[in-house]
Amino acid sequence: MSIYEISRRPRRLRTTSAMRELVAETRVSASDLIYPMFVADGLDGKREITSMPGQYQHTLDSLKAGAHDALEAGVRCIDLFGVPIDSDKDATGSVAWAEDGVLNRGIRALREEFGDDLIVMADTCLDEFTDHGHCGVLGTDAQGAEVVLNDATLEGYTRMAVAQARAGAHVVSPSGMMDGQVAAIRRALDAEGFTGVSIMAYSAKYASAFFGPFREAVGSSLSGDRRTYQQDPANLRESLLEAQLDIDEGADFVMVKPAMAYLDVVAKIAEFSPVPVAAYQVSGEYAMIQAAGRNGWVDLEATMMESLTSIKRAGAQQILTYFAVDAARRLR
Ligand code: PBG
């Protein structure tokens, strides 16, 4: 008996753990997770990334070992980034499409090791490979200003994507935010017969301070910023245009990046996208949770799982996250 007339008591569905699980609207599973990994040239052994504890620049051997751990935990997709030695970088990033370039060797090693058991996705962008660190080639525009050239950069992306497909990538993922990049890559892949290789488009990618630790992870040569090609954090509307364009250009997945500070963008795109919508929980998001967790300021595991659940609840079907293996183990 209650003296209050409360007929609607939402707490009833929160009474026990079994009840909470019964009514949970969102579930993260290992098969939703994509694990970004770094393969580096010129290393004797794997090297931990200071600002991303638990994440490494890998040799080919430690890459394979790490991918085995991921697969064992239930993660079935790796997103691979390459870190060349400095002397291999040049103005156009040409080592990106060299058959023996470090990223292409990494892709090949994973395909040889895992066949189709593991989805091998490759980052398709030039910033790790150019000596100036930009995602494209530099030049002057029609008014004489120095810019990252859009259309000239597409040529590099298409060569890179074809080289990645040739090395065995199941998925290429253009992340450079050049206009028309998805259409250019689709056409180039198809022309070479790689009609079965899919494209995960970084559709809404913001010029974000949350990428900070990634710069160490890939030994970035960038000085300055990427604000003339990545999006302004103030804007939502242009993300809808970017996603629509990528869908029209043939993207098999669209993606939003970073994730947690852009869940409104994820939710809006998920409302209309006819293709799967992914989100990338980036290096800075991982670093912040790790740092606070390691200081005992937040519960690391609980914060990790809550962050992933929130990203999925917002509408992301796939989550790229450095927590992929830890989270998958936790879900076991
Ligand atoms: C660029 C690229 C970046 C990230 C993925 N691809 C960095 C940037 O745009 O500056 C960031 C990933 C992360 O922070 O985890 N190719």
Short mmCIF file of C-alpha atoms and ligand atoms in Angstrom, two decimals:
data_model
loop_
_atom_site.label_atom_id
_atom_site.label_comp_id
_atom_site.label_asym_id
_atom_site.label_seq_id
_atom_site.Cartn_x
_atom_site.Cartn_y
_atom_site.Cartn_z
CA MET A 1 0.00 0.00 0.00
CA SER A 2 1.18 3.45 -0.85
CA ILE A 3 -0.33 6.66 0.30
CA TYR A 4 0.70 8.23 -3.02
CA GLU A 5 -1.22 7.68 -6.21
CA ILE A 6 1.64 6.73 -8.47
CA SER A 7 0.38 4.25 -11.01
CA ARG A 8 3.24 4.59 -13.47
CA ARG A 9 6.47 3.50 -11.77
CA PRO A 10 9.35 3.21 -14.28
CA ARG A 11 11.55 1.81 -11.53
CA ARG A 12 9.70 -1.52 -11.82
CA LEU A 13 11.72 -2.35 -14.92
CA ARG A 14 14.98 -1.63 -13.12
CA THR A 15 14.49 -3.91 -10.13
CA THR A 16 16.83 -6.77 -10.99
CA SER A 17 19.74 -7.34 -13.25
CA ALA A 18 17.75 -9.90 -15.28
CA MET A 19 14.91 -7.40 -15.68
CA ARG A 20 17.27 -4.65 -16.77
CA GLU A 21 18.77 -6.96 -19.33
CA LEU A 22 15.33 -7.96 -20.58
CA VAL A 23 14.40 -4.38 -21.36
CA ALA A 24 17.77 -3.11 -22.57
CA GLU A 25 17.30 -1.33 -25.91
CA THR A 26 20.94 -1.34 -26.87
CA ARG A 27 23.46 -4.13 -26.75
CA VAL A 28 27.07 -3.87 -27.76
CA SER A 29 28.52 -7.07 -29.11
CA ALA A 30 32.04 -7.98 -30.15
CA SER A 31 30.92 -8.27 -33.77
CA ASP A 32 30.08 -4.54 -33.82
CA LEU A 33 33.64 -3.57 -33.02
CA ILE A 34 36.44 -2.62 -35.38
CA TYR A 35 39.95 -2.50 -33.99
CA PRO A 36 42.34 0.16 -35.38
CA MET A 37 45.97 -1.03 -35.41
CA PHE A 38 49.25 0.55 -36.48
CA VAL A 39 51.98 -1.23 -38.45
CA ALA A 40 55.31 0.57 -38.50
CA ASP A 41 58.40 0.23 -40.61
CA GLY A 42 61.89 -0.02 -39.15
CA LEU A 43 61.02 -1.36 -35.69
CA ASP A 44 62.80 -4.20 -33.87
CA GLY A 45 59.83 -4.90 -31.69
CA LYS A 46 56.43 -3.41 -30.96
CA ARG A 47 56.51 0.02 -29.36
CA GLU A 48 53.83 1.27 -26.98
CA ILE A 49 52.26 4.62 -27.84
CA THR A 50 52.80 6.78 -24.76
CA SER A 51 49.55 8.70 -24.97
CA MET A 52 47.53 5.55 -25.78
CA PRO A 53 48.44 3.01 -23.10
CA GLY A 54 47.91 -0.54 -24.31
CA GLN A 55 48.14 0.45 -28.01
CA TYR A 56 51.22 -0.16 -30.12
CA GLN A 57 53.11 0.55 -33.27
CA HIS A 58 53.51 -2.99 -34.51
CA THR A 59 56.02 -4.98 -36.49
CA LEU A 60 54.54 -7.43 -39.00
CA ASP A 61 54.93 -10.22 -36.43
CA SER A 62 53.41 -8.38 -33.51
CA LEU A 63 50.62 -7.16 -35.82
CA LYS A 64 49.70 -10.75 -36.60
CA ALA A 65 49.91 -11.70 -32.92
CA GLY A 66 47.72 -8.74 -31.96
CA ALA A 67 45.20 -9.63 -34.64
CA HIS A 68 45.07 -13.20 -33.31
CA ASP A 69 44.25 -11.81 -29.85
CA ALA A 70 41.53 -9.64 -31.35
CA LEU A 71 39.99 -12.52 -33.27
CA GLU A 72 40.13 -14.77 -30.23
CA ALA A 73 38.25 -12.12 -28.27
CA GLY A 74 35.58 -12.03 -31.02
CA VAL A 75 36.63 -8.91 -32.94
CA ARG A 76 36.46 -9.68 -36.64
CA CYS A 77 37.60 -6.45 -38.28
CA ILE A 78 40.93 -4.64 -38.11
CA ASP A 79 41.41 -1.12 -39.47
CA LEU A 80 45.06 -0.84 -40.41
CA PHE A 81 47.19 2.32 -40.45
CA GLY A 82 50.78 2.41 -41.75
CA VAL A 83 53.73 4.28 -40.28
CA PRO A 84 56.62 4.58 -42.75
CA ILE A 85 60.15 5.60 -41.83
CA ASP A 86 60.72 9.34 -42.24
CA SER A 87 63.09 8.97 -45.18
CA ASP A 88 60.34 7.24 -47.19
CA LYS A 89 58.00 10.23 -46.90
CA ASP A 90 57.77 12.63 -49.83
CA ALA A 91 55.61 15.46 -51.11
CA THR A 92 52.97 13.20 -52.66
CA GLY A 93 53.08 10.33 -50.17
CA SER A 94 54.03 7.88 -52.92
CA VAL A 95 55.09 5.08 -50.55
CA ALA A 96 51.38 4.74 -49.81
CA TRP A 97 50.88 2.96 -53.12
CA ALA A 98 54.23 1.19 -53.28
CA GLU A 99 53.65 -2.55 -53.27
CA ASP A 100 56.30 -2.95 -50.58
CA GLY A 101 55.16 0.10 -48.61
CA VAL A 102 54.62 -0.73 -44.95
CA LEU A 103 50.83 -0.49 -44.99
CA ASN A 104 50.51 -2.72 -48.04
CA ARG A 105 52.88 -5.26 -46.47
CA GLY A 106 50.74 -5.19 -43.34
CA ILE A 107 47.54 -5.78 -45.32
CA ARG A 108 49.15 -8.66 -47.18
CA ALA A 109 50.45 -10.22 -43.96
CA LEU A 110 47.00 -10.15 -42.38
CA ARG A 111 45.30 -11.63 -45.44
CA GLU A 112 47.88 -14.40 -45.68
CA GLU A 113 47.46 -15.17 -42.00
CA PHE A 114 43.67 -14.96 -41.70
CA GLY A 115 42.15 -15.30 -45.16
CA ASP A 116 38.51 -14.30 -44.81
CA ASP A 117 38.21 -15.00 -41.07
CA LEU A 118 39.18 -11.43 -40.33
CA ILE A 119 37.99 -8.39 -42.26
CA VAL A 120 40.99 -6.35 -43.27
CA MET A 121 40.17 -2.69 -43.63
CA ALA A 122 42.82 -0.17 -44.64
CA ASP A 123 43.05 3.54 -43.97
CA THR A 124 43.15 5.28 -47.32
CA CYS A 125 44.77 8.64 -46.70
CA LEU A 126 48.12 10.21 -47.39
CA ASP A 127 48.92 12.07 -44.16
CA GLU A 128 51.12 9.33 -42.73
CA PHE A 129 53.10 9.22 -45.97
CA THR A 130 53.64 12.86 -46.93
CA ASP A 131 56.66 14.76 -45.61
CA HIS A 132 54.44 17.76 -44.78
CA GLY A 133 51.84 15.63 -42.99
CA HIS A 134 48.79 16.86 -44.92
CA CYS A 135 46.16 14.46 -46.21
CA GLY A 136 46.84 15.48 -49.80
CA VAL A 137 49.26 17.21 -52.10
CA LEU A 138 50.11 20.89 -51.73
CA GLY A 139 49.92 23.40 -54.53
CA THR A 140 48.69 26.84 -55.41
CA ASP A 141 45.12 27.63 -56.32
CA ALA A 142 44.00 29.84 -59.18
CA GLN A 143 44.52 32.91 -57.00
CA GLY A 144 48.04 31.94 -55.94
CA ALA A 145 47.27 30.75 -52.40
CA GLU A 146 48.96 27.62 -51.06
CA VAL A 147 46.34 24.94 -50.51
CA VAL A 148 45.85 21.20 -50.20
CA LEU A 149 44.75 20.49 -53.76
CA ASN A 150 41.53 18.52 -54.01
CA ASP A 151 41.45 16.95 -57.44
CA ALA A 152 45.19 16.31 -57.67
CA THR A 153 44.97 14.48 -54.35
CA LEU A 154 42.27 12.15 -55.66
CA GLU A 155 44.79 10.66 -58.05
CA GLY A 156 46.95 9.57 -55.08
CA TYR A 157 43.92 8.17 -53.26
CA THR A 158 42.90 6.07 -56.24
CA ARG A 159 46.39 4.62 -56.61
CA MET A 160 46.51 3.92 -52.89
CA ALA A 161 43.10 2.25 -52.84
CA VAL A 162 43.99 0.03 -55.80
CA ALA A 163 47.30 -0.94 -54.15
CA GLN A 164 45.42 -1.80 -50.95
CA ALA A 165 42.90 -3.90 -52.86
CA ARG A 166 45.74 -5.65 -54.64
CA ALA A 167 47.37 -6.38 -51.27
CA GLY A 168 44.12 -7.99 -50.15
CA ALA A 169 42.12 -5.34 -48.29
CA HIS A 170 38.42 -6.22 -47.98
CA VAL A 171 37.54 -2.61 -47.23
CA VAL A 172 39.25 0.67 -48.05
CA SER A 173 38.44 3.71 -45.95
CA PRO A 174 39.11 7.14 -47.40
CA SER A 175 39.61 9.50 -44.46
CA GLY A 176 41.05 12.58 -46.12
CA MET A 177 37.85 14.60 -46.60
CA MET A 178 38.59 15.51 -50.22
CA ASP A 179 35.48 16.20 -52.28
CA GLY A 180 34.60 13.40 -54.65
CA GLN A 181 36.96 10.87 -53.05
CA VAL A 182 34.44 8.06 -52.78
CA ALA A 183 33.38 8.27 -56.43
CA ALA A 184 36.99 8.46 -57.61
CA ILE A 185 38.01 5.43 -55.57
CA ARG A 186 34.94 3.42 -56.57
CA ARG A 187 35.66 4.05 -60.24
CA ALA A 188 39.34 3.15 -59.88
CA LEU A 189 38.62 -0.06 -57.97
CA ASP A 190 36.00 -1.15 -60.48
CA ALA A 191 38.28 -0.39 -63.41
CA GLU A 192 40.84 -2.79 -61.95
CA GLY A 193 38.24 -5.48 -61.32
CA PHE A 194 37.96 -4.93 -57.55
CA THR A 195 34.18 -4.64 -57.62
CA GLY A 196 33.94 -6.70 -54.43
CA VAL A 197 36.09 -4.39 -52.32
CA SER A 198 33.92 -2.12 -50.21
CA ILE A 199 34.34 1.48 -49.12
CA MET A 200 33.83 2.77 -45.62
CA ALA A 201 33.65 6.52 -46.09
CA TYR A 202 34.76 8.90 -43.41
CA SER A 203 31.81 11.08 -44.28
CA ALA A 204 31.58 13.47 -41.36
CA LYS A 205 35.10 13.98 -40.09
CA TYR A 206 35.74 17.00 -37.95
CA ALA A 207 38.96 19.01 -37.51
CA SER A 208 39.15 17.73 -33.95
CA ALA A 209 41.50 18.24 -31.02
CA PHE A 210 40.51 14.71 -29.98
CA PHE A 211 42.90 13.37 -32.63
CA GLY A 212 45.88 14.55 -30.52
CA PRO A 213 47.36 11.18 -29.47
CA PHE A 214 47.01 9.80 -33.01
CA ARG A 215 49.68 12.22 -34.17
CA GLU A 216 52.20 10.41 -31.93
CA ALA A 217 50.80 7.06 -32.99
CA VAL A 218 51.63 7.68 -36.65
CA GLY A 219 54.67 9.91 -36.15
CA SER A 220 52.87 12.72 -37.95
CA SER A 221 54.92 15.39 -39.72
CA LEU A 222 52.08 17.92 -39.67
CA SER A 223 52.50 21.46 -38.47
CA GLY A 224 49.36 23.53 -38.63
CA ASP A 225 45.88 22.07 -38.93
CA ARG A 226 43.42 20.48 -41.34
CA ARG A 227 40.65 23.03 -41.17
CA THR A 228 40.46 23.65 -44.89
CA TYR A 229 39.34 20.08 -45.50
CA GLN A 230 38.04 18.59 -42.24
CA GLN A 231 34.79 19.97 -40.88
CA ASP A 232 34.19 22.74 -38.38
CA PRO A 233 32.96 21.30 -35.04
CA ALA A 234 30.28 24.00 -35.02
CA ASN A 235 28.39 22.44 -37.92
CA LEU A 236 25.81 19.70 -38.20
CA ARG A 237 24.08 20.51 -41.48
CA GLU A 238 27.14 19.96 -43.65
CA SER A 239 27.52 16.46 -42.19
CA LEU A 240 24.15 15.57 -43.66
CA LEU A 241 25.35 16.79 -47.05
CA GLU A 242 28.67 14.95 -46.71
CA ALA A 243 26.93 11.69 -45.83
CA GLN A 244 24.40 12.06 -48.65
CA LEU A 245 27.15 12.76 -51.18
CA ASP A 246 29.12 9.70 -50.05
CA ILE A 247 26.03 7.52 -50.31
CA ASP A 248 25.36 8.87 -53.80
CA GLU A 249 29.01 8.28 -54.75
CA GLY A 250 28.74 4.63 -53.76
CA ALA A 251 29.92 4.37 -50.14
CA ASP A 252 29.06 1.00 -48.58
CA PHE A 253 29.30 2.46 -45.07
CA VAL A 254 29.30 6.03 -43.85
CA MET A 255 31.15 7.05 -40.72
CA VAL A 256 31.20 9.86 -38.18
CA LYS A 257 34.38 10.82 -36.39
CA PRO A 258 35.06 11.53 -33.53
CA ALA A 259 32.21 9.75 -31.79
CA MET A 260 31.30 10.94 -28.31
CA ALA A 261 31.31 14.68 -28.94
CA TYR A 262 29.34 14.14 -32.18
CA LEU A 263 26.54 11.80 -31.17
CA ASP A 264 23.97 14.25 -32.53
CA VAL A 265 25.62 13.87 -35.92
CA VAL A 266 25.53 10.08 -35.63
CA ALA A 267 21.85 10.19 -34.71
CA LYS A 268 20.87 12.50 -37.56
CA ILE A 269 22.71 10.50 -40.20
CA ALA A 270 21.32 7.24 -38.83
CA GLU A 271 17.82 8.63 -39.41
CA PHE A 272 18.17 8.65 -43.18
CA SER A 273 21.16 6.54 -44.19
CA PRO A 274 20.28 3.49 -46.29
CA VAL A 275 23.81 2.12 -45.63
CA PRO A 276 25.33 1.14 -42.27
CA VAL A 277 26.48 4.05 -40.10
CA ALA A 278 29.73 3.66 -38.18
CA ALA A 279 31.37 5.91 -35.60
CA TYR A 280 35.04 6.21 -34.67
CA GLN A 281 35.90 6.60 -31.00
CA VAL A 282 39.21 8.34 -31.59
CA SER A 283 42.58 8.42 -29.88
CA GLY A 284 41.76 11.34 -27.59
CA GLU A 285 38.57 9.72 -26.38
CA TYR A 286 40.50 6.56 -25.59
CA ALA A 287 43.34 8.50 -23.94
CA MET A 288 41.01 10.47 -21.68
CA ILE A 289 39.18 7.39 -20.45
CA GLN A 290 42.46 5.53 -19.94
CA ALA A 291 44.06 8.43 -18.11
CA ALA A 292 41.15 8.97 -15.75
CA GLY A 293 40.80 5.23 -15.23
CA ARG A 294 44.46 4.75 -14.45
CA ASN A 295 44.28 7.59 -11.96
CA GLY A 296 41.36 5.95 -10.23
CA TRP A 297 39.18 8.93 -11.11
CA VAL A 298 36.65 6.85 -13.05
CA ASP A 299 36.02 3.13 -13.23
CA LEU A 300 37.85 2.28 -16.46
CA GLU A 301 35.84 -0.79 -17.49
CA ALA A 302 32.47 0.74 -16.67
CA THR A 303 33.34 3.97 -18.48
CA MET A 304 34.57 2.05 -21.50
CA MET A 305 31.35 0.02 -21.75
CA GLU A 306 29.13 3.05 -21.12
CA SER A 307 30.91 5.02 -23.85
CA LEU A 308 30.43 2.22 -26.39
CA THR A 309 26.80 1.69 -25.40
CA SER A 310 26.12 5.40 -25.86
CA ILE A 311 27.68 5.47 -29.31
CA LYS A 312 25.56 2.53 -30.35
CA ARG A 313 22.41 3.99 -28.78
CA ALA A 314 22.94 7.16 -30.81
CA GLY A 315 22.65 5.06 -33.97
CA ALA A 316 26.09 3.73 -34.86
CA GLN A 317 25.99 0.11 -35.94
CA GLN A 318 29.77 -0.36 -36.07
CA ILE A 319 32.23 1.25 -33.68
CA LEU A 320 35.89 1.75 -34.44
CA THR A 321 37.58 1.81 -31.06
CA TYR A 322 40.95 1.17 -29.46
CA PHE A 323 38.95 -0.52 -26.70
CA ALA A 324 37.72 -3.19 -29.14
CA VAL A 325 39.70 -6.10 -27.72
CA ASP A 326 39.24 -5.13 -24.05
CA ALA A 327 35.53 -4.60 -24.56
CA ALA A 328 35.11 -7.85 -26.49
CA ARG A 329 36.84 -9.75 -23.68
CA ARG A 330 34.64 -8.07 -21.16
CA LEU A 331 31.55 -9.07 -23.18
CA ARG A 332 32.52 -12.75 -23.08
C1 PBG B 1 43.98 10.86 -41.04
C2 PBG B 1 43.43 10.24 -39.82
C3 PBG B 1 43.46 10.78 -38.54
C4 PBG B 1 42.82 9.86 -37.72
C5 PBG B 1 42.45 8.79 -38.50
N1 PBG B 1 42.81 9.05 -39.81
C6 PBG B 1 44.09 11.99 -38.02
C7 PBG B 1 43.71 13.30 -38.56
O1 PBG B 1 42.82 13.44 -39.37
O2 PBG B 1 44.38 14.26 -38.16
C8 PBG B 1 42.60 10.03 -36.25
C9 PBG B 1 42.34 8.77 -35.50
C10 PBG B 1 42.38 8.95 -34.04
O3 PBG B 1 42.58 10.06 -33.51
O4 PBG B 1 42.21 7.93 -33.36
N2 PBG B 1 44.20 9.93 -42.04
#
